[in-house]
PDB file of C-alpha atoms in Angstrom:
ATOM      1  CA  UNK Y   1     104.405  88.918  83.624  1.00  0.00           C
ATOM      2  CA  UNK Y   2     101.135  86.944  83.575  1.00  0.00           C
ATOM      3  CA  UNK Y   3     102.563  84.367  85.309  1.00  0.00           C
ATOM      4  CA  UNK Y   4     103.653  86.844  88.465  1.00  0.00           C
ATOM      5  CA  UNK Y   5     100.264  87.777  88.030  1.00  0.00           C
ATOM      6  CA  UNK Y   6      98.299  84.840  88.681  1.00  0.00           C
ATOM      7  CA  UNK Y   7     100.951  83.481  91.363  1.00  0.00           C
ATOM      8  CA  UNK Y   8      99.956  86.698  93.022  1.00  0.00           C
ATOM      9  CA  UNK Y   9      96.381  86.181  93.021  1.00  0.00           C
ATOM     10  CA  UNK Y  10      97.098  82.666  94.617  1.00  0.00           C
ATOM     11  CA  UNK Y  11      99.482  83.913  97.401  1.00  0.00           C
ATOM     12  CA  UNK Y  12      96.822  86.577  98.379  1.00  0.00           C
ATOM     13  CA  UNK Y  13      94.093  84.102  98.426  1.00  0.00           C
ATOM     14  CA  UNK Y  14      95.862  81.455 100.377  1.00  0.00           C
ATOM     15  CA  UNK Y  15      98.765  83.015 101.487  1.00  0.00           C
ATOM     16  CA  UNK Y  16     100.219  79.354 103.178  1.00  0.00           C
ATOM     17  CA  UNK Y  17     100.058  77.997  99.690  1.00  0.00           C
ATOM     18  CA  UNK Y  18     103.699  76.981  99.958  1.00  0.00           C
ATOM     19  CA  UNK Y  19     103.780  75.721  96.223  1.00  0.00           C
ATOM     20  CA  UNK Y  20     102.570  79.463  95.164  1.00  0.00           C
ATOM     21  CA  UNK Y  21     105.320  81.188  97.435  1.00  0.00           C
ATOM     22  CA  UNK Y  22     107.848  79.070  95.992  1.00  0.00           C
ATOM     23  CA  UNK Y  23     107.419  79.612  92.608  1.00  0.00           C
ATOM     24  CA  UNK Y  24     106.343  83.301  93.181  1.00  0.00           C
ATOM     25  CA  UNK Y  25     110.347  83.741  94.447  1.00  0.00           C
ATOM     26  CA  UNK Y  26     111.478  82.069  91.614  1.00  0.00           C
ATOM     27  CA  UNK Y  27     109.885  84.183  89.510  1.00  0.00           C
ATOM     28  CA  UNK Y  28     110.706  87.561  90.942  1.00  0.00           C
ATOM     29  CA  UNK Y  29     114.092  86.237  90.720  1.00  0.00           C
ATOM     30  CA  UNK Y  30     114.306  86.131  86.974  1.00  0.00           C
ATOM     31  CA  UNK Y  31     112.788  89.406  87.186  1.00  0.00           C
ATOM     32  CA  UNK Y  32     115.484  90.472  89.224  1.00  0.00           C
ATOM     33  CA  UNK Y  33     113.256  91.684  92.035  1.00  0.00           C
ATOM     34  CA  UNK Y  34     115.296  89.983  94.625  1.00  0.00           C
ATOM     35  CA  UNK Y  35     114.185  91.250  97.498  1.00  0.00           C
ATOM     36  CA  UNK Y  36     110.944  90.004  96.695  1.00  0.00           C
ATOM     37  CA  UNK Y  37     112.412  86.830  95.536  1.00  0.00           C
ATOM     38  CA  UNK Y  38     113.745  86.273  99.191  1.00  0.00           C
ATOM     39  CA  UNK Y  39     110.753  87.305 100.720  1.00  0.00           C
ATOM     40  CA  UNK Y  40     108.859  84.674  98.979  1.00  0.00           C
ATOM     41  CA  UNK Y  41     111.468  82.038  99.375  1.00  0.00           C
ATOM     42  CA  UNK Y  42     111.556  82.523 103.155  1.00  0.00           C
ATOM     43  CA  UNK Y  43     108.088  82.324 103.772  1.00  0.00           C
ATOM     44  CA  UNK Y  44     108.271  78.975 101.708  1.00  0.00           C
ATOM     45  CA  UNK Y  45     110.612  77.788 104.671  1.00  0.00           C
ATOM     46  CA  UNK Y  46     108.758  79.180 107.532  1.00  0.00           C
ATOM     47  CA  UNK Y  47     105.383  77.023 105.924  1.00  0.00           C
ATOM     48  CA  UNK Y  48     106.546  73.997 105.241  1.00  0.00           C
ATOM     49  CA  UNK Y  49     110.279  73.539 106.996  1.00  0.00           C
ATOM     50  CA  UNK Y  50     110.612  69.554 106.224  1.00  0.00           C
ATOM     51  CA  UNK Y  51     108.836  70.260 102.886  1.00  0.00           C
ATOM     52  CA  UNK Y  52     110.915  69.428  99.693  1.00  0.00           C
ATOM     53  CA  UNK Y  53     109.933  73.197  98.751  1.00  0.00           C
ATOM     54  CA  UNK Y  54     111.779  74.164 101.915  1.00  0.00           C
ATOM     55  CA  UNK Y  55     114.951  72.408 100.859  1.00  0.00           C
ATOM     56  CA  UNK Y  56     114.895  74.232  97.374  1.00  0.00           C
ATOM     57  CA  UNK Y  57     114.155  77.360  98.505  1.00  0.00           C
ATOM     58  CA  UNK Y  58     117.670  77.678 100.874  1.00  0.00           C
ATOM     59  CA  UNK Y  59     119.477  76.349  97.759  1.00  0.00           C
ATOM     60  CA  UNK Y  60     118.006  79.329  95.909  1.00  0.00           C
ATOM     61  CA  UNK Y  61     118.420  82.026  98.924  1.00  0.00           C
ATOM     62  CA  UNK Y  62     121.968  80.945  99.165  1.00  0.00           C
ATOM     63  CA  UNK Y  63     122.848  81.928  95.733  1.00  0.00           C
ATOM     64  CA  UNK Y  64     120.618  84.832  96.127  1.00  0.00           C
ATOM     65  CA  UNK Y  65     122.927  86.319  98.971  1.00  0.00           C
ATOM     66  CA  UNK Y  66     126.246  85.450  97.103  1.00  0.00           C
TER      67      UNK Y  66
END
């Protein structure tokens, strides 16, 4: 999709943009790509660990792994 597309571009251009990996893993998850999905979501937490990004993203890996 366009939108995996442009969060792409971001991620590869800054590729600490927390905000960019976040959503990037949400969107591969709707996808169903969820290997990517974690991929992104973990990175999220190794960035930013306190972040409220961080929080989100181990509510979203958790149901992810189910």
């Amino acid at each position: 999709s366009q939108a995996i597309e442009y969060l792409e571009k971001a991620e590869e251009m800054s590729p600490q943009n927390v905000e960019a990996n976040y959503y990037l893993g949400l969107s591969y998850d709707k996808i169903r790509e969820k290997e990517k999905a974690r991929e992104c979501l973990s990175r999220v937490i190794e960035l930013a660990p306190q972040s409220g990004f961080a929080q989100e993203a181990e509510k979203k890996l958790k149901k992810l792994n189910k």
